[in-house]
Every structure is written in C-alpha cells, then in structure tokens.
mmCIF file of C-alpha atoms in Angstrom:
data_model
loop_
_atom_site.group_PDB
_atom_site.id
_atom_site.type_symbol
_atom_site.label_atom_id
_atom_site.label_comp_id
_atom_site.label_asym_id
_atom_site.label_seq_id
_atom_site.Cartn_x
_atom_site.Cartn_y
_atom_site.Cartn_z
ATOM 1 C CA MET A 1 175.910 -82.960 -94.763
ATOM 2 C CA THR A 2 178.885 -83.840 -92.602
ATOM 3 C CA GLN A 3 178.354 -82.645 -89.042
ATOM 4 C CA PRO A 4 180.807 -79.901 -88.039
ATOM 5 C CA GLN A 5 183.405 -80.403 -85.379
ATOM 6 C CA MET A 6 182.519 -77.657 -82.958
ATOM 7 C CA THR A 7 183.423 -76.559 -79.470
ATOM 8 C CA GLN A 8 180.600 -77.397 -77.115
ATOM 9 C CA PRO A 9 179.499 -74.920 -74.438
ATOM 10 C CA GLN A 10 181.490 -75.378 -71.271
ATOM 11 C CA GLY A 11 180.044 -75.815 -67.786
ATOM 12 C CA ALA A 12 177.038 -77.597 -66.340
ATOM 13 C CA PRO A 13 173.521 -76.343 -67.092
ATOM 14 C CA GLY A 14 172.906 -73.233 -65.034
ATOM 15 C CA GLY A 15 176.535 -73.304 -63.872
ATOM 16 C CA PRO A 16 178.934 -70.392 -63.421
ATOM 17 C CA GLY A 17 179.151 -68.103 -66.405
ATOM 18 C CA TRP A 18 175.851 -69.247 -67.909
ATOM 19 C CA MET A 19 172.418 -67.667 -67.592
ATOM 20 C CA SER A 20 170.152 -69.770 -65.396
ATOM 21 C CA VAL A 21 167.663 -71.966 -67.225
ATOM 22 C CA PRO A 22 164.242 -70.261 -67.161
ATOM 23 C CA GLN A 23 160.960 -72.076 -66.683
ATOM 24 C CA GLY A 24 159.255 -73.285 -69.828
ATOM 25 C CA ALA A 25 156.554 -71.066 -71.292
ATOM 26 C CA PRO A 26 153.499 -72.039 -73.352
ATOM 27 C CA ASN A 27 153.796 -71.510 -77.118
ATOM 28 C CA CYS A 28 157.512 -70.846 -76.804
ATOM 29 C CA PRO A 29 159.933 -73.010 -78.802
ATOM 30 C CA PRO A 30 162.200 -75.000 -76.455
ATOM 31 C CA GLY A 31 165.372 -73.058 -75.730
ATOM 32 C CA LEU A 32 163.936 -69.643 -76.545
ATOM 33 C CA GLU A 33 162.674 -69.142 -72.987
ATOM 34 C CA TYR A 34 165.972 -67.346 -72.306
ATOM 35 C CA LEU A 35 164.913 -64.581 -74.690
ATOM 36 C CA MET A 36 161.749 -63.794 -72.725
ATOM 37 C CA GLN A 37 163.864 -62.289 -69.916
ATOM 38 C CA ILE A 38 166.194 -60.016 -71.905
ATOM 39 C CA ASP A 39 165.998 -56.871 -74.022
ATOM 40 C CA GLN A 40 169.576 -56.919 -75.263
ATOM 41 C CA MET A 41 172.253 -59.387 -76.288
ATOM 42 C CA LEU A 42 176.007 -59.219 -76.768
ATOM 43 C CA VAL A 43 177.533 -61.288 -79.577
ATOM 44 C CA HIS A 44 181.277 -61.954 -79.289
ATOM 45 C CA GLN A 45 183.057 -63.688 -82.147
ATOM 46 C CA GLN A 46 185.922 -65.892 -81.026
ATOM 47 C CA VAL A 47 189.411 -65.042 -82.269
ATOM 48 C CA GLU A 48 190.907 -67.847 -84.379
ATOM 49 C CA LEU A 49 194.722 -67.736 -84.149
ATOM 50 C CA LEU A 50 195.246 -69.728 -87.358
ATOM 51 C CA GLU A 51 193.140 -67.213 -89.266
ATOM 52 C CA ALA A 52 194.791 -64.204 -87.593
ATOM 53 C CA PHE A 53 198.338 -65.307 -88.477
ATOM 54 C CA THR A 54 197.814 -66.952 -91.877
ATOM 55 C CA GLY A 55 194.626 -65.451 -93.318
ATOM 56 C CA PHE A 56 193.263 -68.989 -93.810
ATOM 57 C CA GLU A 57 189.524 -68.653 -93.249
ATOM 58 C CA THR A 58 188.166 -70.847 -90.433
ATOM 59 C CA SER A 59 184.551 -71.381 -89.405
ATOM 60 C CA ASN A 60 183.095 -68.592 -87.308
ATOM 61 C CA LYS A 61 182.149 -69.219 -83.687
ATOM 62 C CA TYR A 62 180.333 -66.851 -81.362
ATOM 63 C CA GLU A 63 179.321 -66.502 -77.726
ATOM 64 C CA ILE A 64 175.948 -64.833 -77.128
ATOM 65 C CA LYS A 65 175.624 -63.171 -73.704
ATOM 66 C CA ASN A 66 173.068 -61.130 -71.788
ATOM 67 C CA SER A 67 173.710 -57.609 -70.456
ATOM 68 C CA MET A 68 175.317 -59.047 -67.299
ATOM 69 C CA GLY A 69 177.870 -61.002 -69.305
ATOM 70 C CA GLN A 70 176.246 -64.388 -68.672
ATOM 71 C CA LYS A 71 176.377 -66.793 -71.604
ATOM 72 C CA VAL A 72 173.025 -67.490 -73.214
ATOM 73 C CA TYR A 73 173.973 -69.369 -76.388
ATOM 74 C CA PHE A 74 176.944 -70.603 -78.388
ATOM 75 C CA ALA A 75 176.871 -70.378 -82.195
ATOM 76 C CA ALA A 76 179.004 -72.265 -84.717
ATOM 77 C CA GLU A 77 179.151 -71.969 -88.497
ATOM 78 C CA ASP A 78 178.835 -75.180 -90.526
ATOM 79 C CA THR A 79 180.760 -74.866 -93.820
ATOM 80 C CA ASP A 80 183.665 -76.639 -95.512
ATOM 81 C CA CYS A 81 187.096 -75.027 -95.932
ATOM 82 C CA CYS A 82 186.813 -74.743 -99.728
ATOM 83 C CA LYS A 83 183.606 -72.729 -99.501
ATOM 84 C CA ARG A 84 185.041 -70.467 -96.777
ATOM 85 C CA ASN A 85 188.268 -69.693 -98.628
ATOM 86 C CA LEU A 86 186.923 -69.517 -102.188
ATOM 87 C CA CYS A 87 183.625 -67.718 -101.620
ATOM 88 C CA GLY A 88 184.683 -65.527 -98.684
ATOM 89 C CA ASN A 89 181.940 -63.472 -97.076
ATOM 90 C CA CYS A 90 179.497 -64.332 -99.895
ATOM 91 C CA ARG A 91 179.460 -67.995 -98.907
ATOM 92 C CA SER A 92 176.335 -69.875 -98.014
ATOM 93 C CA PHE A 93 176.268 -71.352 -94.517
ATOM 94 C CA ASP A 94 174.306 -73.110 -91.832
ATOM 95 C CA MET A 95 174.631 -71.726 -88.312
ATOM 96 C CA GLN A 96 173.855 -73.875 -85.288
ATOM 97 C CA ILE A 97 172.964 -72.037 -82.073
ATOM 98 C CA MET A 98 173.113 -74.114 -78.891
ATOM 99 C CA ASP A 99 172.141 -73.570 -75.272
ATOM 100 C CA ASN A 100 174.214 -74.440 -72.196
ATOM 101 C CA MET A 101 173.258 -78.116 -72.487
ATOM 102 C CA GLY A 102 174.675 -78.366 -76.011
ATOM 103 C CA ARG A 103 171.157 -78.632 -77.446
ATOM 104 C CA GLU A 104 170.625 -76.956 -80.824
ATOM 105 C CA VAL A 105 167.785 -74.498 -80.297
ATOM 106 C CA ILE A 106 168.083 -72.272 -83.397
ATOM 107 C CA HIS A 107 169.195 -73.189 -86.909
ATOM 108 C CA ILE A 108 170.038 -70.539 -89.515
ATOM 109 C CA ASN A 109 170.371 -71.228 -93.233
ATOM 110 C CA ARG A 110 171.884 -68.727 -95.652
ATOM 111 C CA PRO A 111 171.774 -69.911 -99.295
ATOM 112 C CA LEU A 112 174.186 -68.602 -101.917
ATOM 113 C CA ARG A 113 172.669 -65.385 -103.268
ATOM 114 C CA CYS A 114 173.756 -61.925 -104.450
ATOM 115 C CA THR A 115 174.293 -58.821 -102.303
ATOM 116 C CA SER A 116 174.647 -56.057 -104.896
ATOM 117 C CA CYS A 117 171.827 -53.718 -105.881
ATOM 118 C CA TRP A 118 172.547 -54.729 -109.497
ATOM 119 C CA PHE A 119 170.814 -58.082 -108.876
ATOM 120 C CA PRO A 120 167.494 -57.151 -107.193
ATOM 121 C CA CYS A 121 165.837 -60.503 -107.934
ATOM 122 C CA CYS A 122 168.409 -62.544 -106.029
ATOM 123 C CA LEU A 123 169.213 -60.587 -102.853
ATOM 124 C CA GLN A 124 170.056 -62.128 -99.498
ATOM 125 C CA LYS A 125 167.481 -64.200 -97.620
ATOM 126 C CA VAL A 126 168.098 -66.100 -94.389
ATOM 127 C CA GLU A 127 165.769 -68.759 -92.995
ATOM 128 C CA VAL A 128 165.525 -69.157 -89.208
ATOM 129 C CA CYS A 129 164.204 -72.333 -87.545
ATOM 130 C CA SER A 130 163.474 -73.154 -83.894
ATOM 131 C CA PRO A 131 163.523 -75.981 -83.130
ATOM 132 C CA PRO A 132 165.503 -77.101 -86.205
ATOM 133 C CA GLY A 133 163.060 -77.932 -88.977
ATOM 134 C CA THR A 134 160.355 -75.499 -87.819
ATOM 135 C CA VAL A 135 160.545 -72.111 -89.544
ATOM 136 C CA ILE A 136 159.947 -69.112 -87.249
ATOM 137 C CA GLY A 137 161.017 -66.284 -89.542
ATOM 138 C CA TYR A 138 163.199 -64.814 -92.255
ATOM 139 C CA VAL A 139 165.644 -61.959 -92.785
ATOM 140 C CA LYS A 140 165.394 -60.494 -96.291
ATOM 141 C CA GLN A 141 167.669 -57.938 -97.890
ATOM 142 C CA SER A 142 165.666 -55.079 -99.417
ATOM 143 C CA TRP A 143 166.704 -53.417 -102.658
ATOM 144 C CA SER A 144 168.632 -50.229 -101.959
ATOM 145 C CA ILE A 145 171.495 -48.286 -103.525
ATOM 146 C CA CYS A 146 172.613 -45.890 -100.791
ATOM 147 C CA VAL A 147 172.251 -47.809 -97.504
ATOM 148 C CA PRO A 148 171.845 -51.450 -96.395
ATOM 149 C CA LYS A 149 168.192 -52.338 -95.766
ATOM 150 C CA PHE A 150 166.575 -55.533 -94.503
ATOM 151 C CA THR A 151 163.130 -56.710 -93.484
ATOM 152 C CA VAL A 152 162.491 -59.029 -90.536
ATOM 153 C CA CYS A 153 159.598 -61.376 -91.267
ATOM 154 C CA ASN A 154 157.623 -63.966 -89.331
ATOM 155 C CA ALA A 155 157.089 -67.572 -90.409
ATOM 156 C CA GLN A 156 154.353 -66.481 -92.847
ATOM 157 C CA GLU A 157 156.863 -64.029 -94.434
ATOM 158 C CA GLU A 158 154.849 -61.062 -93.154
ATOM 159 C CA GLU A 159 156.974 -57.991 -92.419
ATOM 160 C CA VAL A 160 157.401 -57.313 -88.687
ATOM 161 C CA LEU A 161 160.418 -54.986 -88.483
ATOM 162 C CA LYS A 162 162.869 -53.166 -90.726
ATOM 163 C CA ILE A 163 166.643 -52.796 -90.362
ATOM 164 C CA GLU A 164 168.520 -49.874 -91.893
ATOM 165 C CA GLY A 165 172.266 -49.349 -91.803
ATOM 166 C CA PRO A 166 174.632 -46.475 -92.628
ATOM 167 C CA CYS A 167 175.984 -45.651 -96.068
ATOM 168 C CA PHE A 168 179.528 -46.407 -94.928
ATOM 169 C CA THR A 169 179.967 -49.493 -92.748
ATOM 170 C CA CYS A 170 183.679 -49.049 -92.078
ATOM 171 C CA SER A 171 184.525 -48.892 -88.372
ATOM 172 C CA ILE A 172 187.017 -46.128 -87.550
ATOM 173 C CA CYS A 173 187.444 -45.900 -83.774
ATOM 174 C CA GLY A 174 183.691 -46.100 -83.232
ATOM 175 C CA ASP A 175 180.602 -48.267 -83.406
ATOM 176 C CA VAL A 176 178.618 -48.890 -86.606
ATOM 177 C CA GLU A 177 174.873 -48.833 -85.959
ATOM 178 C CA PHE A 178 172.045 -50.518 -87.835
ATOM 179 C CA GLN A 179 168.683 -49.164 -86.700
ATOM 180 C CA VAL A 180 165.830 -51.578 -85.982
ATOM 181 C CA LEU A 181 162.605 -49.874 -87.043
ATOM 182 C CA SER A 182 158.904 -50.594 -86.796
ATOM 183 C CA ALA A 183 157.235 -52.194 -89.814
ATOM 184 C CA ASP A 184 156.201 -48.785 -91.175
ATOM 185 C CA GLY A 185 159.748 -47.466 -90.708
ATOM 186 C CA GLY A 186 158.557 -44.564 -88.567
ATOM 187 C CA THR A 187 159.826 -45.571 -85.117
ATOM 188 C CA GLN A 188 163.163 -46.903 -83.941
ATOM 189 C CA VAL A 189 162.582 -49.828 -81.576
ATOM 190 C CA GLY A 190 166.143 -51.131 -81.220
ATOM 191 C CA LYS A 191 169.508 -51.384 -82.908
ATOM 192 C CA ILE A 192 172.272 -53.738 -83.950
ATOM 193 C CA SER A 193 175.693 -52.209 -83.254
ATOM 194 C CA LYS A 194 179.029 -53.446 -84.513
ATOM 195 C CA GLN A 195 181.258 -52.428 -81.610
ATOM 196 C CA TRP A 196 184.788 -51.056 -81.952
ATOM 197 C CA THR A 197 187.141 -53.674 -80.490
ATOM 198 C CA GLY A 198 190.455 -51.840 -80.563
ATOM 199 C CA LEU A 199 193.012 -51.044 -83.255
ATOM 200 C CA VAL A 200 195.026 -54.283 -83.081
ATOM 201 C CA LYS A 201 192.017 -56.588 -83.146
ATOM 202 C CA GLU A 202 190.326 -54.590 -85.920
ATOM 203 C CA LEU A 203 193.436 -54.612 -88.113
ATOM 204 C CA PHE A 204 194.596 -58.182 -87.713
ATOM 205 C CA THR A 205 191.433 -60.237 -87.174
ATOM 206 C CA ASP A 206 187.837 -60.326 -88.365
ATOM 207 C CA ALA A 207 186.546 -61.286 -84.900
ATOM 208 C CA ASP A 208 183.744 -58.808 -84.266
ATOM 209 C CA ASN A 209 181.573 -57.838 -81.300
ATOM 210 C CA PHE A 210 177.937 -56.814 -81.658
ATOM 211 C CA GLY A 211 175.286 -55.436 -79.358
ATOM 212 C CA ILE A 212 171.573 -56.003 -80.053
ATOM 213 C CA THR A 213 168.724 -54.139 -78.336
ATOM 214 C CA PHE A 214 164.982 -54.696 -78.749
ATOM 215 C CA PRO A 215 161.757 -54.291 -76.738
ATOM 216 C CA MET A 216 161.428 -56.656 -73.773
ATOM 217 C CA ASP A 217 157.925 -57.685 -74.883
ATOM 218 C CA LEU A 218 158.933 -58.484 -78.473
ATOM 219 C CA ASP A 219 157.924 -61.977 -79.610
ATOM 220 C CA VAL A 220 160.758 -64.409 -78.763
ATOM 221 C CA ASN A 221 160.640 -65.753 -82.313
ATOM 222 C CA ILE A 222 161.371 -62.276 -83.695
ATOM 223 C CA LYS A 223 164.146 -61.807 -81.122
ATOM 224 C CA ALA A 224 165.736 -64.987 -82.505
ATOM 225 C CA VAL A 225 165.342 -63.664 -86.064
ATOM 226 C CA LEU A 226 167.045 -60.382 -85.038
ATOM 227 C CA LEU A 227 169.934 -62.422 -83.637
ATOM 228 C CA SER A 228 170.128 -64.206 -86.992
ATOM 229 C CA ALA A 229 170.132 -60.836 -88.784
ATOM 230 C CA THR A 230 173.250 -59.944 -86.789
ATOM 231 C CA PHE A 231 175.128 -62.905 -88.249
ATOM 232 C CA LEU A 232 174.041 -61.962 -91.782
ATOM 233 C CA ILE A 233 175.207 -58.366 -91.223
ATOM 234 C CA ASP A 234 178.537 -59.630 -89.861
ATOM 235 C CA PHE A 235 179.148 -61.778 -92.943
ATOM 236 C CA MET A 236 178.026 -59.153 -95.443
ATOM 237 C CA PHE A 237 179.859 -56.116 -94.080
ATOM 238 C CA PHE A 238 182.517 -57.098 -91.530
ATOM 239 C CA GLU A 239 183.878 -60.475 -92.623
ATOM 240 C CA LYS A 240 187.331 -59.804 -94.100
ATOM 241 C CA LYS A 241 189.053 -61.977 -96.668
ATOM 242 C CA GLY A 242 192.689 -62.455 -95.703
ATOM 243 C CA ASN A 243 192.160 -59.869 -92.921
ATOM 244 C CA LYS A 244 191.742 -57.152 -95.572
ATOM 245 C CA GLU A 245 189.002 -54.545 -95.476
ATOM 246 C CA ASN A 246 186.492 -54.662 -98.320
ATOM 247 C CA ASP A 247 184.312 -51.679 -97.475
ATOM 248 C CA SER A 248 182.441 -49.877 -100.251
ATOM 249 C CA PRO A 249 179.791 -47.153 -100.089
ATOM 250 C CA GLY A 250 176.146 -48.196 -100.130
ATOM 251 C CA MET A 251 175.192 -51.494 -101.763
ATOM 252 C CA LEU A 252 177.067 -51.155 -105.068
#
C-alpha cells in the first residue's frame, strides 16, 4: 500500500503543546505509556478547507489531547481519493496514530463491511494493533434495530466493555453521548461524546470534536481500543458526504 502523505506532529518531543513523555512501564506497548496517566481524551478533527468549500472528501486527520489541552497523539487516515469519494462514510480505512516523535504507536484497520441491521452477519469490526502488527483488541458492532451498540474486546476477542448510543445521532445544539458500559451492561464506566462545535462548523464541515472518559485504572490496551471506537463512531454517524447530513433513526 502506498504510504500516505501526512502532516507530522509539530514540536520537539516533550516540547510546548505536547504532553511530556512518561517513563516506560512493564508490559505496556511502547507509546501507550501516555494513556496510563489520563482518564479522558479530547479528539479534534482538523478542518480541511478544500472539503469545506468543494465537498471533495479528503483524508481525515485528528489531534488527540488530554484534559489540559496538551497533545498526546496525532491520527491520520490512510485511504485513496476514489475510495473516499465513492464509498463515503462506509469506506474501509487504515488509521495511523503517532506520538510526538512521529512514531506510529497504534494502527487501526477497518475493512469494508455493512452497517445496517439487515445484514447481521457482516456488521462493522475494527482491528486495533499496538505496536503495528500486534493485535491488542477489537471493536465490534452488535446487532440492534433501535440504537447503535458495540462491544469492546481484548486481543482474544473476549468482551470487556459495551458501548450504547442514542436512537437519534443528529446533533442539534447539543452533545450526542454514547455510553461506555461494563461487560454485563449494568454499570456506566465512561462515555464517548460527540461535542457540539457551533452552527457554522456543523453546517459546512464534517470536522467533529469528541470527548472520551474512562476509568483511570483501565488497561491501557482497552483505552486505545476505546479511542479507536471513537473513530469508527465518527465515520458511521457523523461523517457527511458533500457536507450533507445523513442521519436516520436507529440502525435501519
């Protein structure tokens, strides 16, 4: 696959604007040490002017920050222009997540699959690797008619957490929340929120902001999988084709 031309993180390691590099930890994939110190992340999609003015779909790029606004990672989608503009938000993709040294620390793969409840045997499944080539978990879409549902799994595909969204995912002057639940679904342990970014930005771009919260002591691998789930949710529900809304109730 041709390597994408992507914007590299700016600034020296540990420099201004970036979270300081933590000490390495045993049994922690390199680059995920950052996640040991945080219980929330902010994901800001960059506004692409070409896409905003012409509707021509460009590759998505994101900044991932901690609660203090310090950059933790930079993420860039790896797809070709034909796939982006012909397949829209259903497209398969690879996502490369890099630290402040430009080192790829997480790799996400989304194959081309269905999203509708009418095709229960071929629903969405995202593979998460850290370092690239070493699987640490999966995000799987669960069959549902009324609301979006996902399971967060470890490398052995054992269910660790559930994610459940609202029936209507349209954002009208407010946040859209996806609850992160315990494996039995009985306790909310966090959330993924698509944040309202203002009328102009919502109408004319598909650049979205998300907030993610989770327990501080959650396994760093599962924190990385939750981050990956945020990208899948963005593509499935908030990625516009030609800057046009495509909201529909439930998973029909």
